[in-house]
Amino acid sequence: MTDIAGMKAELDGLVREQAERRALREQRGEEIKAQSHEYMTKQVQAAERYVQHRRELAQRKTKSGWSTDRTHAEPPSAFDDPVEFPAAPGNPPMPPRPPRDEPPRPTRRHRAAEEDDEAFDNNPW
């Protein structure tokens, strides 16, 4: 009888652990979804600013080319100020590469190319 009670207690513990893991996994999934949504919202806002900028440029264009009248001052572009977006969720930014201390190694030529060069060493011209 105690053997069955021990197995039931162990099974209950495993079921509880599985439920906790599932809850944590779903919570993490919701967090990732929220981060992705925020990131994509910022991307859409940047794309909308770009489209608006391109529309403004197209409106200034005339049939014969770019408008030459100076009545319209060049408006400041939304792209003059760089916007820093956070790295996409799950993709940390790459660290910068350290500079190389040693010079690049010389590349080896194929043996057939070296033999061709030797064949033309006897050419008088």
JSON list of N, CA and C in Angstrom, two decimals, residues 53-114:
[
{"chain": "A", "resi": 53, "resn": "HIS", "atom": "N", "xyz": [8.43, 61.21, -45.96]},
{"chain": "A", "resi": 53, "resn": "HIS", "atom": "CA", "xyz": [9.55, 61.97, -46.51]},
{"chain": "A", "resi": 53, "resn": "HIS", "atom": "C", "xyz": [9.60, 61.84, -48.03]},
{"chain": "A", "resi": 54, "resn": "ARG", "atom": "N", "xyz": [9.43, 60.62, -48.54]},
{"chain": "A", "resi": 54, "resn": "ARG", "atom": "CA", "xyz": [9.45, 60.41, -50.00]},
{"chain": "A", "resi": 54, "resn": "ARG", "atom": "C", "xyz": [8.28, 61.11, -50.67]},
{"chain": "A", "resi": 55, "resn": "ARG", "atom": "N", "xyz": [7.13, 61.13, -50.02]},
{"chain": "A", "resi": 55, "resn": "ARG", "atom": "CA", "xyz": [5.97, 61.84, -50.60]},
{"chain": "A", "resi": 55, "resn": "ARG", "atom": "C", "xyz": [6.24, 63.33, -50.67]},
{"chain": "A", "resi": 56, "resn": "GLU", "atom": "N", "xyz": [6.86, 63.88, -49.64]},
{"chain": "A", "resi": 56, "resn": "GLU", "atom": "CA", "xyz": [7.20, 65.31, -49.66]},
{"chain": "A", "resi": 56, "resn": "GLU", "atom": "C", "xyz": [8.17, 65.62, -50.78]},
{"chain": "A", "resi": 57, "resn": "LEU", "atom": "N", "xyz": [9.14, 64.75, -51.00]},
{"chain": "A", "resi": 57, "resn": "LEU", "atom": "CA", "xyz": [10.08, 64.96, -52.10]},
{"chain": "A", "resi": 57, "resn": "LEU", "atom": "C", "xyz": [9.36, 64.89, -53.45]},
{"chain": "A", "resi": 58, "resn": "ALA", "atom": "N", "xyz": [8.44, 63.97, -53.60]},
{"chain": "A", "resi": 58, "resn": "ALA", "atom": "CA", "xyz": [7.71, 63.83, -54.86]},
{"chain": "A", "resi": 58, "resn": "ALA", "atom": "C", "xyz": [6.83, 65.04, -55.12]},
{"chain": "A", "resi": 59, "resn": "GLN", "atom": "N", "xyz": [6.27, 65.65, -54.08]},
{"chain": "A", "resi": 59, "resn": "GLN", "atom": "CA", "xyz": [5.42, 66.81, -54.26]},
{"chain": "A", "resi": 59, "resn": "GLN", "atom": "C", "xyz": [6.22, 68.01, -54.75]},
{"chain": "A", "resi": 60, "resn": "ARG", "atom": "N", "xyz": [7.49, 68.09, -54.37]},
{"chain": "A", "resi": 60, "resn": "ARG", "atom": "CA", "xyz": [8.32, 69.22, -54.79]},
{"chain": "A", "resi": 60, "resn": "ARG", "atom": "C", "xyz": [8.82, 69.07, -56.22]},
{"chain": "A", "resi": 61, "resn": "LYS", "atom": "N", "xyz": [8.66, 67.92, -56.78]},
{"chain": "A", "resi": 61, "resn": "LYS", "atom": "CA", "xyz": [9.15, 67.67, -58.13]},
{"chain": "A", "resi": 61, "resn": "LYS", "atom": "C", "xyz": [8.14, 68.21, -59.14]},
{"chain": "A", "resi": 62, "resn": "THR", "atom": "N", "xyz": [8.62, 68.89, -60.16]},
{"chain": "A", "resi": 62, "resn": "THR", "atom": "CA", "xyz": [7.72, 69.42, -61.19]},
{"chain": "A", "resi": 62, "resn": "THR", "atom": "C", "xyz": [7.83, 68.56, -62.43]},
{"chain": "A", "resi": 63, "resn": "LYS", "atom": "N", "xyz": [7.05, 68.91, -63.47]},
{"chain": "A", "resi": 63, "resn": "LYS", "atom": "CA", "xyz": [7.07, 68.14, -64.71]},
{"chain": "A", "resi": 63, "resn": "LYS", "atom": "C", "xyz": [8.44, 68.18, -65.40]},
{"chain": "A", "resi": 64, "resn": "SER", "atom": "N", "xyz": [9.11, 69.32, -65.30]},
{"chain": "A", "resi": 64, "resn": "SER", "atom": "CA", "xyz": [10.40, 69.45, -65.98]},
{"chain": "A", "resi": 64, "resn": "SER", "atom": "C", "xyz": [11.58, 69.02, -65.11]},
{"chain": "A", "resi": 65, "resn": "GLY", "atom": "N", "xyz": [11.34, 68.58, -63.93]},
{"chain": "A", "resi": 65, "resn": "GLY", "atom": "CA", "xyz": [12.43, 68.16, -63.05]},
{"chain": "A", "resi": 65, "resn": "GLY", "atom": "C", "xyz": [12.22, 68.72, -61.66]},
{"chain": "A", "resi": 66, "resn": "TRP", "atom": "N", "xyz": [13.30, 68.90, -60.94]},
{"chain": "A", "resi": 66, "resn": "TRP", "atom": "CA", "xyz": [13.19, 69.41, -59.58]},
{"chain": "A", "resi": 66, "resn": "TRP", "atom": "C", "xyz": [12.81, 70.87, -59.60]},
{"chain": "A", "resi": 67, "resn": "SER", "atom": "N", "xyz": [12.00, 71.25, -58.65]},
{"chain": "A", "resi": 67, "resn": "SER", "atom": "CA", "xyz": [11.57, 72.63, -58.52]},
{"chain": "A", "resi": 67, "resn": "SER", "atom": "C", "xyz": [12.78, 73.50, -58.22]},
{"chain": "A", "resi": 68, "resn": "THR", "atom": "N", "xyz": [12.89, 74.64, -58.96]},
{"chain": "A", "resi": 68, "resn": "THR", "atom": "CA", "xyz": [14.05, 75.51, -58.76]},
{"chain": "A", "resi": 68, "resn": "THR", "atom": "C", "xyz": [13.72, 76.75, -57.95]},
{"chain": "A", "resi": 69, "resn": "ASP", "atom": "N", "xyz": [12.44, 76.96, -57.64]},
{"chain": "A", "resi": 69, "resn": "ASP", "atom": "CA", "xyz": [12.12, 78.14, -56.85]},
{"chain": "A", "resi": 69, "resn": "ASP", "atom": "C", "xyz": [12.58, 77.94, -55.41]},
{"chain": "A", "resi": 70, "resn": "ARG", "atom": "N", "xyz": [13.04, 79.01, -54.82]},
{"chain": "A", "resi": 70, "resn": "ARG", "atom": "CA", "xyz": [13.59, 78.93, -53.47]},
{"chain": "A", "resi": 70, "resn": "ARG", "atom": "C", "xyz": [12.58, 79.39, -52.42]},
{"chain": "A", "resi": 71, "resn": "THR", "atom": "N", "xyz": [11.31, 79.44, -52.80]},
{"chain": "A", "resi": 71, "resn": "THR", "atom": "CA", "xyz": [10.30, 79.85, -51.82]},
{"chain": "A", "resi": 71, "resn": "THR", "atom": "C", "xyz": [10.10, 78.79, -50.76]},
{"chain": "A", "resi": 72, "resn": "HIS", "atom": "N", "xyz": [10.39, 77.55, -51.11]},
{"chain": "A", "resi": 72, "resn": "HIS", "atom": "CA", "xyz": [10.24, 76.46, -50.16]},
{"chain": "A", "resi": 72, "resn": "HIS", "atom": "C", "xyz": [11.61, 76.12, -49.60]},
{"chain": "A", "resi": 73, "resn": "ALA", "atom": "N", "xyz": [11.80, 76.41, -48.35]},
{"chain": "A", "resi": 73, "resn": "ALA", "atom": "CA", "xyz": [13.06, 76.03, -47.71]},
{"chain": "A", "resi": 73, "resn": "ALA", "atom": "C", "xyz": [13.07, 74.53, -47.52]},
{"chain": "A", "resi": 74, "resn": "GLU", "atom": "N", "xyz": [14.24, 73.96, -47.58]},
{"chain": "A", "resi": 74, "resn": "GLU", "atom": "CA", "xyz": [14.38, 72.50, -47.40]},
{"chain": "A", "resi": 74, "resn": "GLU", "atom": "C", "xyz": [13.98, 72.15, -45.97]},
{"chain": "A", "resi": 75, "resn": "PRO", "atom": "N", "xyz": [12.89, 71.40, -45.81]},
{"chain": "A", "resi": 75, "resn": "PRO", "atom": "CA", "xyz": [12.49, 71.05, -44.45]},
{"chain": "A", "resi": 75, "resn": "PRO", "atom": "C", "xyz": [13.46, 70.04, -43.86]},
{"chain": "A", "resi": 76, "resn": "PRO", "atom": "N", "xyz": [13.61, 70.08, -42.55]},
{"chain": "A", "resi": 76, "resn": "PRO", "atom": "CA", "xyz": [14.52, 69.09, -41.95]},
{"chain": "A", "resi": 76, "resn": "PRO", "atom": "C", "xyz": [13.97, 67.69, -42.15]},
{"chain": "A", "resi": 77, "resn": "SER", "atom": "N", "xyz": [14.83, 66.79, -42.49]},
{"chain": "A", "resi": 77, "resn": "SER", "atom": "CA", "xyz": [14.42, 65.42, -42.73]},
{"chain": "A", "resi": 77, "resn": "SER", "atom": "C", "xyz": [14.29, 64.67, -41.41]},
{"chain": "A", "resi": 78, "resn": "ALA", "atom": "N", "xyz": [13.34, 63.76, -41.37]},
{"chain": "A", "resi": 78, "resn": "ALA", "atom": "CA", "xyz": [13.17, 62.94, -40.18]},
{"chain": "A", "resi": 78, "resn": "ALA", "atom": "C", "xyz": [14.33, 61.97, -40.04]},
{"chain": "A", "resi": 79, "resn": "PHE", "atom": "N", "xyz": [15.13, 61.83, -41.10]},
{"chain": "A", "resi": 79, "resn": "PHE", "atom": "CA", "xyz": [16.22, 60.87, -41.08]},
{"chain": "A", "resi": 79, "resn": "PHE", "atom": "C", "xyz": [17.56, 61.52, -40.75]},
{"chain": "A", "resi": 80, "resn": "ASP", "atom": "N", "xyz": [17.56, 62.83, -40.44]},
{"chain": "A", "resi": 80, "resn": "ASP", "atom": "CA", "xyz": [18.79, 63.48, -40.05]},
{"chain": "A", "resi": 80, "resn": "ASP", "atom": "C", "xyz": [19.23, 63.05, -38.65]},
{"chain": "A", "resi": 81, "resn": "ASP", "atom": "N", "xyz": [18.27, 62.77, -37.79]},
{"chain": "A", "resi": 81, "resn": "ASP", "atom": "CA", "xyz": [18.58, 62.31, -36.45]},
{"chain": "A", "resi": 81, "resn": "ASP", "atom": "C", "xyz": [18.49, 60.80, -36.43]},
{"chain": "A", "resi": 82, "resn": "PRO", "atom": "N", "xyz": [19.63, 60.11, -36.26]},
{"chain": "A", "resi": 82, "resn": "PRO", "atom": "CA", "xyz": [19.56, 58.65, -36.26]},
{"chain": "A", "resi": 82, "resn": "PRO", "atom": "C", "xyz": [18.79, 58.13, -35.05]},
{"chain": "A", "resi": 83, "resn": "VAL", "atom": "N", "xyz": [17.96, 57.16, -35.29]},
{"chain": "A", "resi": 83, "resn": "VAL", "atom": "CA", "xyz": [17.16, 56.56, -34.24]},
{"chain": "A", "resi": 83, "resn": "VAL", "atom": "C", "xyz": [17.77, 55.21, -33.91]},
{"chain": "A", "resi": 84, "resn": "GLU", "atom": "N", "xyz": [18.05, 54.97, -32.65]},
{"chain": "A", "resi": 84, "resn": "GLU", "atom": "CA", "xyz": [18.62, 53.70, -32.23]},
{"chain": "A", "resi": 84, "resn": "GLU", "atom": "C", "xyz": [17.49, 52.76, -31.86]},
{"chain": "A", "resi": 85, "resn": "PHE", "atom": "N", "xyz": [17.41, 51.66, -32.56]},
{"chain": "A", "resi": 85, "resn": "PHE", "atom": "CA", "xyz": [16.43, 50.64, -32.23]},
{"chain": "A", "resi": 85, "resn": "PHE", "atom": "C", "xyz": [17.11, 49.55, -31.42]},
{"chain": "A", "resi": 86, "resn": "PRO", "atom": "N", "xyz": [16.40, 48.99, -30.47]},
{"chain": "A", "resi": 86, "resn": "PRO", "atom": "CA", "xyz": [17.01, 47.89, -29.72]},
{"chain": "A", "resi": 86, "resn": "PRO", "atom": "C", "xyz": [17.17, 46.67, -30.62]},
{"chain": "A", "resi": 87, "resn": "ALA", "atom": "N", "xyz": [18.07, 45.81, -30.23]},
{"chain": "A", "resi": 87, "resn": "ALA", "atom": "CA", "xyz": [18.28, 44.59, -31.01]},
{"chain": "A", "resi": 87, "resn": "ALA", "atom": "C", "xyz": [17.01, 43.76, -30.97]},
{"chain": "A", "resi": 88, "resn": "ALA", "atom": "N", "xyz": [16.77, 43.03, -32.05]},
{"chain": "A", "resi": 88, "resn": "ALA", "atom": "CA", "xyz": [15.59, 42.18, -32.11]},
{"chain": "A", "resi": 88, "resn": "ALA", "atom": "C", "xyz": [15.65, 41.15, -30.98]},
{"chain": "A", "resi": 89, "resn": "PRO", "atom": "N", "xyz": [14.51, 40.82, -30.41]},
{"chain": "A", "resi": 89, "resn": "PRO", "atom": "CA", "xyz": [14.51, 39.85, -29.32]},
{"chain": "A", "resi": 89, "resn": "PRO", "atom": "C", "xyz": [15.14, 38.53, -29.76]},
{"chain": "A", "resi": 90, "resn": "GLY", "atom": "N", "xyz": [16.00, 38.02, -28.93]},
{"chain": "A", "resi": 90, "resn": "GLY", "atom": "CA", "xyz": [16.65, 36.75, -29.22]},
{"chain": "A", "resi": 90, "resn": "GLY", "atom": "C", "xyz": [17.91, 36.90, -30.06]},
{"chain": "A", "resi": 91, "resn": "ASN", "atom": "N", "xyz": [18.20, 38.11, -30.57]},
{"chain": "A", "resi": 91, "resn": "ASN", "atom": "CA", "xyz": [19.39, 38.35, -31.37]},
{"chain": "A", "resi": 91, "resn": "ASN", "atom": "C", "xyz": [20.21, 39.46, -30.72]},
{"chain": "A", "resi": 92, "resn": "PRO", "atom": "N", "xyz": [21.15, 39.13, -29.84]},
{"chain": "A", "resi": 92, "resn": "PRO", "atom": "CA", "xyz": [21.95, 40.17, -29.21]},
{"chain": "A", "resi": 92, "resn": "PRO", "atom": "C", "xyz": [22.87, 40.81, -30.25]},
{"chain": "A", "resi": 93, "resn": "PRO", "atom": "N", "xyz": [23.24, 42.09, -30.06]},
{"chain": "A", "resi": 93, "resn": "PRO", "atom": "CA", "xyz": [24.12, 42.74, -31.03]},
{"chain": "A", "resi": 93, "resn": "PRO", "atom": "C", "xyz": [25.49, 42.09, -31.05]},
{"chain": "A", "resi": 94, "resn": "MET", "atom": "N", "xyz": [26.11, 42.11, -32.22]},
{"chain": "A", "resi": 94, "resn": "MET", "atom": "CA", "xyz": [27.43, 41.51, -32.38]},
{"chain": "A", "resi": 94, "resn": "MET", "atom": "C", "xyz": [28.48, 42.42, -31.76]},
{"chain": "A", "resi": 95, "resn": "PRO", "atom": "N", "xyz": [29.43, 41.87, -31.00]},
{"chain": "A", "resi": 95, "resn": "PRO", "atom": "CA", "xyz": [30.51, 42.70, -30.45]},
{"chain": "A", "resi": 95, "resn": "PRO", "atom": "C", "xyz": [31.46, 43.08, -31.58]},
{"chain": "A", "resi": 96, "resn": "PRO", "atom": "N", "xyz": [32.14, 44.24, -31.46]},
{"chain": "A", "resi": 96, "resn": "PRO", "atom": "CA", "xyz": [33.07, 44.64, -32.52]},
{"chain": "A", "resi": 96, "resn": "PRO", "atom": "C", "xyz": [34.26, 43.69, -32.57]},
{"chain": "A", "resi": 97, "resn": "ARG", "atom": "N", "xyz": [34.78, 43.51, -33.77]},
{"chain": "A", "resi": 97, "resn": "ARG", "atom": "CA", "xyz": [35.94, 42.63, -33.94]},
{"chain": "A", "resi": 97, "resn": "ARG", "atom": "C", "xyz": [37.19, 43.33, -33.44]},
{"chain": "A", "resi": 98, "resn": "PRO", "atom": "N", "xyz": [38.08, 42.60, -32.78]},
{"chain": "A", "resi": 98, "resn": "PRO", "atom": "CA", "xyz": [39.35, 43.22, -32.37]},
{"chain": "A", "resi": 98, "resn": "PRO", "atom": "C", "xyz": [40.25, 43.39, -33.61]},
{"chain": "A", "resi": 99, "resn": "PRO", "atom": "N", "xyz": [41.10, 44.43, -33.62]},
{"chain": "A", "resi": 99, "resn": "PRO", "atom": "CA", "xyz": [41.97, 44.62, -34.79]},
{"chain": "A", "resi": 99, "resn": "PRO", "atom": "C", "xyz": [43.00, 43.50, -34.88]},
{"chain": "A", "resi": 100, "resn": "ARG", "atom": "N", "xyz": [43.39, 43.20, -36.10]},
{"chain": "A", "resi": 100, "resn": "ARG", "atom": "CA", "xyz": [44.38, 42.14, -36.32]},
{"chain": "A", "resi": 100, "resn": "ARG", "atom": "C", "xyz": [45.77, 42.69, -36.04]},
{"chain": "A", "resi": 101, "resn": "ASP", "atom": "N", "xyz": [46.55, 41.95, -35.26]},
{"chain": "A", "resi": 101, "resn": "ASP", "atom": "CA", "xyz": [47.91, 42.38, -34.94]},
{"chain": "A", "resi": 101, "resn": "ASP", "atom": "C", "xyz": [48.91, 41.92, -36.01]},
{"chain": "A", "resi": 102, "resn": "GLU", "atom": "N", "xyz": [48.67, 40.76, -36.57]},
{"chain": "A", "resi": 102, "resn": "GLU", "atom": "CA", "xyz": [49.62, 40.21, -37.54]},
{"chain": "A", "resi": 102, "resn": "GLU", "atom": "C", "xyz": [49.17, 40.59, -38.95]},
{"chain": "A", "resi": 103, "resn": "PRO", "atom": "N", "xyz": [50.15, 40.74, -39.89]},
{"chain": "A", "resi": 103, "resn": "PRO", "atom": "CA", "xyz": [49.78, 41.06, -41.28]},
{"chain": "A", "resi": 103, "resn": "PRO", "atom": "C", "xyz": [49.12, 39.84, -41.92]},
{"chain": "A", "resi": 104, "resn": "PRO", "atom": "N", "xyz": [48.36, 40.05, -42.98]},
{"chain": "A", "resi": 104, "resn": "PRO", "atom": "CA", "xyz": [47.71, 38.91, -43.63]},
{"chain": "A", "resi": 104, "resn": "PRO", "atom": "C", "xyz": [48.75, 37.95, -44.22]},
{"chain": "A", "resi": 105, "resn": "ARG", "atom": "N", "xyz": [48.41, 36.69, -44.19]},
{"chain": "A", "resi": 105, "resn": "ARG", "atom": "CA", "xyz": [49.33, 35.67, -44.72]},
{"chain": "A", "resi": 105, "resn": "ARG", "atom": "C", "xyz": [49.31, 35.73, -46.25]},
{"chain": "A", "resi": 106, "resn": "PRO", "atom": "N", "xyz": [50.48, 35.52, -46.89]},
{"chain": "A", "resi": 106, "resn": "PRO", "atom": "CA", "xyz": [50.49, 35.48, -48.36]},
{"chain": "A", "resi": 106, "resn": "PRO", "atom": "C", "xyz": [49.77, 34.23, -48.85]},
{"chain": "A", "resi": 107, "resn": "THR", "atom": "N", "xyz": [49.08, 34.39, -49.95]},
{"chain": "A", "resi": 107, "resn": "THR", "atom": "CA", "xyz": [48.36, 33.25, -50.50]},
{"chain": "A", "resi": 107, "resn": "THR", "atom": "C", "xyz": [49.29, 32.43, -51.38]},
{"chain": "A", "resi": 108, "resn": "ARG", "atom": "N", "xyz": [49.08, 31.15, -51.44]},
{"chain": "A", "resi": 108, "resn": "ARG", "atom": "CA", "xyz": [49.91, 30.27, -52.27]},
{"chain": "A", "resi": 108, "resn": "ARG", "atom": "C", "xyz": [49.27, 30.13, -53.64]},
{"chain": "A", "resi": 109, "resn": "ARG", "atom": "N", "xyz": [50.12, 30.10, -54.65]},
{"chain": "A", "resi": 109, "resn": "ARG", "atom": "CA", "xyz": [49.63, 29.89, -56.01]},
{"chain": "A", "resi": 109, "resn": "ARG", "atom": "C", "xyz": [49.65, 28.41, -56.31]},
{"chain": "A", "resi": 110, "resn": "HIS", "atom": "N", "xyz": [48.80, 28.03, -57.19]},
{"chain": "A", "resi": 110, "resn": "HIS", "atom": "CA", "xyz": [48.73, 26.64, -57.60]},
{"chain": "A", "resi": 110, "resn": "HIS", "atom": "C", "xyz": [50.02, 26.27, -58.33]},
{"chain": "A", "resi": 111, "resn": "ARG", "atom": "N", "xyz": [50.48, 25.05, -58.16]},
{"chain": "A", "resi": 111, "resn": "ARG", "atom": "CA", "xyz": [51.73, 24.59, -58.76]},
{"chain": "A", "resi": 111, "resn": "ARG", "atom": "C", "xyz": [51.70, 24.72, -60.28]},
{"chain": "A", "resi": 112, "resn": "ALA", "atom": "N", "xyz": [50.58, 24.47, -60.92]},
{"chain": "A", "resi": 112, "resn": "ALA", "atom": "CA", "xyz": [50.48, 24.57, -62.37]},
{"chain": "A", "resi": 112, "resn": "ALA", "atom": "C", "xyz": [50.73, 26.00, -62.83]},
{"chain": "A", "resi": 113, "resn": "ALA", "atom": "N", "xyz": [50.27, 26.99, -62.09]},
{"chain": "A", "resi": 113, "resn": "ALA", "atom": "CA", "xyz": [50.50, 28.39, -62.43]},
{"chain": "A", "resi": 113, "resn": "ALA", "atom": "C", "xyz": [51.98, 28.72, -62.33]},
{"chain": "A", "resi": 114, "resn": "GLU", "atom": "N", "xyz": [52.68, 28.17, -61.33]},
{"chain": "A", "resi": 114, "resn": "GLU", "atom": "CA", "xyz": [54.12, 28.40, -61.20]},
{"chain": "A", "resi": 114, "resn": "GLU", "atom": "C", "xyz": [54.87, 27.78, -62.38]}
]
